[in-house]
Structures are given as C-alpha cells and as structure tokens.
Amino acid sequence: GGAAATLSQIQAQIITQNCTGCHVGAAPRPNNAPFSLENVDSTYANLVNRRSLRNNKADSIRVVPGRSDLSYLIRLLQGNGDPPTRQMPPLATQNKLNNAQIQQVQSWIDAGAQKN
C-alpha cells in the first residue's frame, strides 16, 4: 500500500544516484547515452511515451502511463531488456537497482506516470 512515489522522489532517490553518471547534460554524453535524465523535466520528456532508440519493437515504449507491465524501462531495470541493452544501469557499473527501487518506479508508472 501507501501512496505512489512521485517523479520528484524517484529523481532524487534513484535516478540522480544511479542514472545521471551517463544520462546527463548535452551530447556527447558518457558511454554515448542517447538522452539526459538530469532533472525531472528531462527525465519526463525522455521517458514517458517515448520509444527506445535501440529497439523499434512495438513493446519498446520506455514508460507507458498506467502500465508498468508494458513499460520497457521496467524490463531494463529488471535486466530483461533486449540486446545490446539488457539492463540499466549497465552490468559494468555493478549498480543494479534493488526490488524496492524498481517497485517505486513501477508504482509511479502504474499511478499514471505524472510529472510531479
């Protein structure tokens, strides 16, 4: 139970600590990360209703509001993505999110993936 995490909470507690090492600032970015997740505005713009750049399949929308089960981001966080990017953060960083962190992201998506 409890209230769903907000994007601001996820940004501060998860994304800034685990994702912005690569997904930050203007191109060129570290490790050729294709987009920035450096603040709530860029995170929302680059994740919600946006198709993966590396996967053109119909099921590659990064965040489908209300449907974490259809959101490619969740598969990446769980390590179930498609090659060449099976997991985010990448295995090389040894920085896999724990189940509680992934559940926070899922709860935000299932609650409608609001920019809050």
Short mmCIF file of N, CA, C and O in Angstrom, two decimals, residues 42-115:
data_model
loop_
_atom_site.label_atom_id
_atom_site.label_comp_id
_atom_site.label_asym_id
_atom_site.label_seq_id
_atom_site.Cartn_x
_atom_site.Cartn_y
_atom_site.Cartn_z
N SER A 42 13.72 16.77 -17.88
CA SER A 42 14.34 15.96 -18.92
C SER A 42 13.99 14.48 -18.76
O SER A 42 13.79 13.77 -19.74
N THR A 43 13.88 14.02 -17.52
CA THR A 43 13.50 12.62 -17.28
C THR A 43 12.11 12.35 -17.84
O THR A 43 11.91 11.38 -18.57
N TYR A 44 11.16 13.21 -17.52
CA TYR A 44 9.79 13.03 -18.01
C TYR A 44 9.77 13.07 -19.54
O TYR A 44 9.19 12.19 -20.19
N ALA A 45 10.43 14.08 -20.12
CA ALA A 45 10.41 14.25 -21.58
C ALA A 45 11.05 13.07 -22.31
O ALA A 45 10.62 12.71 -23.41
N ASN A 46 12.06 12.46 -21.71
CA ASN A 46 12.79 11.39 -22.39
C ASN A 46 12.29 9.99 -22.08
O ASN A 46 12.71 9.03 -22.74
N LEU A 47 11.41 9.84 -21.10
CA LEU A 47 10.92 8.51 -20.76
C LEU A 47 9.45 8.29 -21.09
O LEU A 47 9.09 7.26 -21.63
N VAL A 48 8.59 9.22 -20.76
CA VAL A 48 7.15 8.99 -20.86
C VAL A 48 6.68 9.08 -22.31
O VAL A 48 6.89 10.08 -23.00
N ASN A 49 6.06 7.98 -22.78
CA ASN A 49 5.54 7.86 -24.14
C ASN A 49 6.61 8.01 -25.21
O ASN A 49 6.32 8.41 -26.33
N ARG A 50 7.86 7.66 -24.89
CA ARG A 50 8.96 7.73 -25.85
C ARG A 50 9.44 6.32 -26.17
O ARG A 50 9.66 5.52 -25.28
N ARG A 51 9.64 6.06 -27.46
CA ARG A 51 10.11 4.75 -27.90
C ARG A 51 11.62 4.65 -27.71
O ARG A 51 12.36 5.60 -27.87
N SER A 52 12.07 3.46 -27.36
CA SER A 52 13.50 3.19 -27.25
C SER A 52 14.18 3.48 -28.58
O SER A 52 13.64 3.16 -29.64
N LEU A 53 15.36 4.07 -28.52
CA LEU A 53 16.11 4.35 -29.75
C LEU A 53 16.78 3.11 -30.30
O LEU A 53 17.09 3.03 -31.48
N ARG A 54 17.03 2.13 -29.43
CA ARG A 54 17.76 0.93 -29.84
C ARG A 54 16.86 -0.26 -30.11
O ARG A 54 17.32 -1.31 -30.49
N ASN A 55 15.57 -0.09 -29.88
CA ASN A 55 14.64 -1.20 -30.04
C ASN A 55 13.38 -0.66 -30.70
O ASN A 55 12.63 0.07 -30.07
N ASN A 56 13.14 -1.01 -31.94
CA ASN A 56 11.99 -0.49 -32.66
C ASN A 56 10.74 -1.35 -32.53
O ASN A 56 9.77 -1.13 -33.23
N LYS A 57 10.77 -2.33 -31.66
CA LYS A 57 9.62 -3.21 -31.49
C LYS A 57 8.44 -2.42 -30.92
O LYS A 57 8.60 -1.39 -30.28
N ALA A 58 7.25 -2.95 -31.15
CA ALA A 58 6.04 -2.28 -30.66
C ALA A 58 6.04 -2.15 -29.14
O ALA A 58 5.41 -1.24 -28.60
N ASP A 59 6.73 -3.05 -28.46
CA ASP A 59 6.72 -3.03 -26.99
C ASP A 59 7.90 -2.27 -26.41
O ASP A 59 8.33 -2.53 -25.30
N SER A 60 8.42 -1.28 -27.16
CA SER A 60 9.61 -0.59 -26.69
C SER A 60 9.35 0.82 -26.17
O SER A 60 10.27 1.60 -26.05
N ILE A 61 8.09 1.14 -25.84
CA ILE A 61 7.82 2.45 -25.24
C ILE A 61 8.44 2.44 -23.84
O ILE A 61 8.17 1.54 -23.04
N ARG A 62 9.28 3.42 -23.56
CA ARG A 62 10.02 3.43 -22.29
C ARG A 62 9.09 3.43 -21.09
O ARG A 62 9.27 2.63 -20.17
N VAL A 63 8.14 4.37 -21.06
CA VAL A 63 7.18 4.43 -19.96
C VAL A 63 5.78 4.60 -20.55
O VAL A 63 5.51 5.60 -21.23
N VAL A 64 4.92 3.62 -20.30
CA VAL A 64 3.52 3.67 -20.72
C VAL A 64 2.71 4.04 -19.48
O VAL A 64 2.56 3.21 -18.57
N PRO A 65 2.21 5.29 -19.38
CA PRO A 65 1.49 5.71 -18.18
C PRO A 65 0.37 4.73 -17.81
O PRO A 65 -0.43 4.33 -18.65
N GLY A 66 0.37 4.33 -16.54
CA GLY A 66 -0.64 3.40 -16.03
C GLY A 66 -0.33 1.94 -16.26
O GLY A 66 -1.06 1.07 -15.80
N ARG A 67 0.75 1.64 -16.99
CA ARG A 67 1.04 0.25 -17.37
C ARG A 67 2.53 -0.07 -17.22
O ARG A 67 3.27 -0.13 -18.20
N SER A 68 2.95 -0.30 -15.99
CA SER A 68 4.36 -0.68 -15.81
C SER A 68 4.65 -2.01 -16.50
O SER A 68 5.77 -2.26 -16.94
N ASP A 69 3.63 -2.87 -16.61
CA ASP A 69 3.81 -4.18 -17.25
C ASP A 69 4.12 -4.05 -18.75
O ASP A 69 4.67 -4.97 -19.34
N LEU A 70 3.81 -2.91 -19.35
CA LEU A 70 4.09 -2.68 -20.77
C LEU A 70 5.25 -1.70 -20.97
O LEU A 70 5.58 -1.37 -22.11
N SER A 71 5.86 -1.24 -19.90
CA SER A 71 6.91 -0.22 -19.99
C SER A 71 8.29 -0.86 -20.11
O SER A 71 8.72 -1.62 -19.26
N TYR A 72 8.98 -0.51 -21.20
CA TYR A 72 10.31 -1.06 -21.48
C TYR A 72 11.30 -0.72 -20.38
O TYR A 72 12.18 -1.52 -20.06
N LEU A 73 11.14 0.44 -19.75
CA LEU A 73 12.03 0.83 -18.66
C LEU A 73 12.06 -0.22 -17.55
O LEU A 73 13.13 -0.56 -17.04
N ILE A 74 10.92 -0.77 -17.20
CA ILE A 74 10.87 -1.77 -16.13
C ILE A 74 11.64 -3.02 -16.53
O ILE A 74 12.40 -3.58 -15.74
N ARG A 75 11.49 -3.45 -17.78
CA ARG A 75 12.26 -4.62 -18.25
C ARG A 75 13.76 -4.35 -18.16
O ARG A 75 14.53 -5.20 -17.76
N LEU A 76 14.17 -3.14 -18.52
CA LEU A 76 15.59 -2.79 -18.43
C LEU A 76 16.06 -2.80 -16.98
O LEU A 76 17.14 -3.30 -16.68
N LEU A 77 15.27 -2.25 -16.09
CA LEU A 77 15.66 -2.19 -14.68
C LEU A 77 15.75 -3.59 -14.08
O LEU A 77 16.57 -3.85 -13.20
N GLN A 78 14.90 -4.50 -14.57
CA GLN A 78 14.90 -5.88 -14.08
C GLN A 78 15.95 -6.74 -14.77
O GLN A 78 16.16 -7.89 -14.39
N GLY A 79 16.60 -6.22 -15.79
CA GLY A 79 17.61 -6.98 -16.53
C GLY A 79 17.00 -7.86 -17.60
O GLY A 79 17.61 -8.84 -18.02
N ASN A 80 15.80 -7.49 -18.09
CA ASN A 80 15.09 -8.28 -19.10
C ASN A 80 14.94 -7.54 -20.42
O ASN A 80 14.04 -7.82 -21.20
N GLY A 81 15.82 -6.56 -20.67
CA GLY A 81 15.74 -5.80 -21.91
C GLY A 81 16.28 -6.60 -23.08
O GLY A 81 16.66 -7.76 -22.95
N ASP A 82 16.29 -5.97 -24.24
CA ASP A 82 16.76 -6.61 -25.46
C ASP A 82 18.17 -6.16 -25.79
O ASP A 82 18.53 -5.01 -25.54
N PRO A 83 19.00 -7.04 -26.38
CA PRO A 83 20.35 -6.65 -26.75
C PRO A 83 20.31 -5.42 -27.67
O PRO A 83 19.37 -5.29 -28.43
N PRO A 84 21.29 -4.52 -27.64
CA PRO A 84 22.51 -4.64 -26.86
C PRO A 84 22.37 -4.12 -25.42
O PRO A 84 23.31 -4.17 -24.65
N THR A 85 21.19 -3.61 -25.07
CA THR A 85 20.99 -3.06 -23.73
C THR A 85 20.02 -3.93 -22.96
O THR A 85 18.82 -3.75 -23.04
N ARG A 86 20.55 -4.89 -22.23
CA ARG A 86 19.69 -5.79 -21.46
C ARG A 86 19.32 -5.21 -20.11
O ARG A 86 18.28 -5.56 -19.55
N GLN A 87 20.17 -4.37 -19.56
CA GLN A 87 19.94 -3.90 -18.20
C GLN A 87 20.39 -2.45 -18.04
O GLN A 87 21.39 -2.03 -18.60
N MET A 88 19.64 -1.72 -17.26
CA MET A 88 20.03 -0.38 -16.82
C MET A 88 19.87 -0.33 -15.31
O MET A 88 18.86 -0.84 -14.81
N PRO A 89 20.81 0.24 -14.59
CA PRO A 89 22.14 0.63 -15.06
C PRO A 89 22.89 -0.58 -15.60
O PRO A 89 22.61 -1.72 -15.21
N PRO A 90 23.85 -0.34 -16.52
CA PRO A 90 24.59 -1.44 -17.15
C PRO A 90 25.31 -2.32 -16.13
O PRO A 90 25.74 -1.83 -15.08
N LEU A 91 25.45 -3.58 -16.44
CA LEU A 91 26.13 -4.52 -15.55
C LEU A 91 27.53 -4.05 -15.20
O LEU A 91 27.99 -4.25 -14.08
N ALA A 92 28.20 -3.39 -16.12
CA ALA A 92 29.57 -2.94 -15.88
C ALA A 92 29.67 -1.98 -14.70
O ALA A 92 30.70 -1.88 -14.05
N THR A 93 28.56 -1.28 -14.40
CA THR A 93 28.58 -0.33 -13.27
C THR A 93 28.40 -1.05 -11.94
O THR A 93 28.60 -0.45 -10.88
N GLN A 94 28.00 -2.31 -11.97
CA GLN A 94 27.71 -3.09 -10.75
C GLN A 94 26.75 -2.32 -9.86
O GLN A 94 26.89 -2.28 -8.64
N ASN A 95 25.75 -1.72 -10.47
CA ASN A 95 24.86 -0.81 -9.76
C ASN A 95 23.40 -1.13 -10.03
O ASN A 95 22.59 -0.24 -10.22
N LYS A 96 23.05 -2.41 -10.06
CA LYS A 96 21.68 -2.83 -10.32
C LYS A 96 20.74 -2.32 -9.23
O LYS A 96 21.08 -2.35 -8.06
N LEU A 97 19.57 -1.84 -9.64
CA LEU A 97 18.60 -1.37 -8.66
C LEU A 97 18.04 -2.56 -7.88
O LEU A 97 17.89 -3.65 -8.42
N ASN A 98 17.70 -2.33 -6.62
CA ASN A 98 17.09 -3.40 -5.84
C ASN A 98 15.58 -3.44 -6.09
O ASN A 98 15.02 -2.54 -6.73
N ASN A 99 14.93 -4.49 -5.61
CA ASN A 99 13.49 -4.67 -5.88
C ASN A 99 12.66 -3.52 -5.37
O ASN A 99 11.69 -3.11 -6.02
N ALA A 100 13.01 -2.96 -4.21
CA ALA A 100 12.24 -1.84 -3.66
C ALA A 100 12.33 -0.61 -4.57
O ALA A 100 11.34 0.09 -4.77
N GLN A 101 13.51 -0.37 -5.12
CA GLN A 101 13.68 0.76 -6.03
C GLN A 101 12.87 0.55 -7.32
O GLN A 101 12.21 1.48 -7.79
N ILE A 102 12.93 -0.65 -7.85
CA ILE A 102 12.16 -0.96 -9.06
C ILE A 102 10.67 -0.83 -8.77
O ILE A 102 9.91 -0.29 -9.59
N GLN A 103 10.22 -1.28 -7.61
CA GLN A 103 8.81 -1.16 -7.25
C GLN A 103 8.37 0.29 -7.13
O GLN A 103 7.24 0.64 -7.47
N GLN A 104 9.27 1.17 -6.66
CA GLN A 104 8.96 2.60 -6.61
C GLN A 104 8.68 3.13 -8.01
O GLN A 104 7.72 3.86 -8.23
N VAL A 105 9.54 2.77 -8.96
CA VAL A 105 9.35 3.22 -10.34
C VAL A 105 8.05 2.63 -10.90
O VAL A 105 7.27 3.33 -11.55
N GLN A 106 7.80 1.35 -10.64
CA GLN A 106 6.56 0.72 -11.09
C GLN A 106 5.34 1.43 -10.52
O GLN A 106 4.36 1.66 -11.24
N SER A 107 5.38 1.79 -9.26
CA SER A 107 4.22 2.43 -8.63
C SER A 107 3.96 3.79 -9.26
O SER A 107 2.81 4.18 -9.46
N TRP A 108 5.02 4.53 -9.58
CA TRP A 108 4.85 5.82 -10.24
C TRP A 108 4.21 5.63 -11.63
O TRP A 108 3.27 6.35 -11.99
N ILE A 109 4.69 4.65 -12.38
CA ILE A 109 4.13 4.38 -13.71
C ILE A 109 2.67 3.95 -13.59
O ILE A 109 1.79 4.47 -14.29
N ASP A 110 2.40 3.00 -12.69
CA ASP A 110 1.02 2.48 -12.55
C ASP A 110 0.05 3.54 -12.08
O ASP A 110 -1.15 3.48 -12.38
N ALA A 111 0.54 4.56 -11.36
CA ALA A 111 -0.31 5.66 -10.91
C ALA A 111 -0.50 6.72 -12.00
O ALA A 111 -1.13 7.75 -11.75
N GLY A 112 0.05 6.47 -13.19
CA GLY A 112 -0.18 7.38 -14.31
C GLY A 112 1.04 8.12 -14.81
O GLY A 112 0.94 8.93 -15.72
N ALA A 113 2.21 7.88 -14.20
CA ALA A 113 3.48 8.49 -14.65
C ALA A 113 3.35 10.01 -14.80
O ALA A 113 3.66 10.57 -15.85
N GLN A 114 2.86 10.63 -13.75
CA GLN A 114 2.69 12.08 -13.77
C GLN A 114 4.01 12.80 -13.59
O GLN A 114 4.92 12.31 -12.95
N LYS A 115 4.08 14.01 -14.12
CA LYS A 115 5.26 14.88 -13.93
C LYS A 115 5.03 15.62 -12.62
O LYS A 115 4.46 16.72 -12.60
#
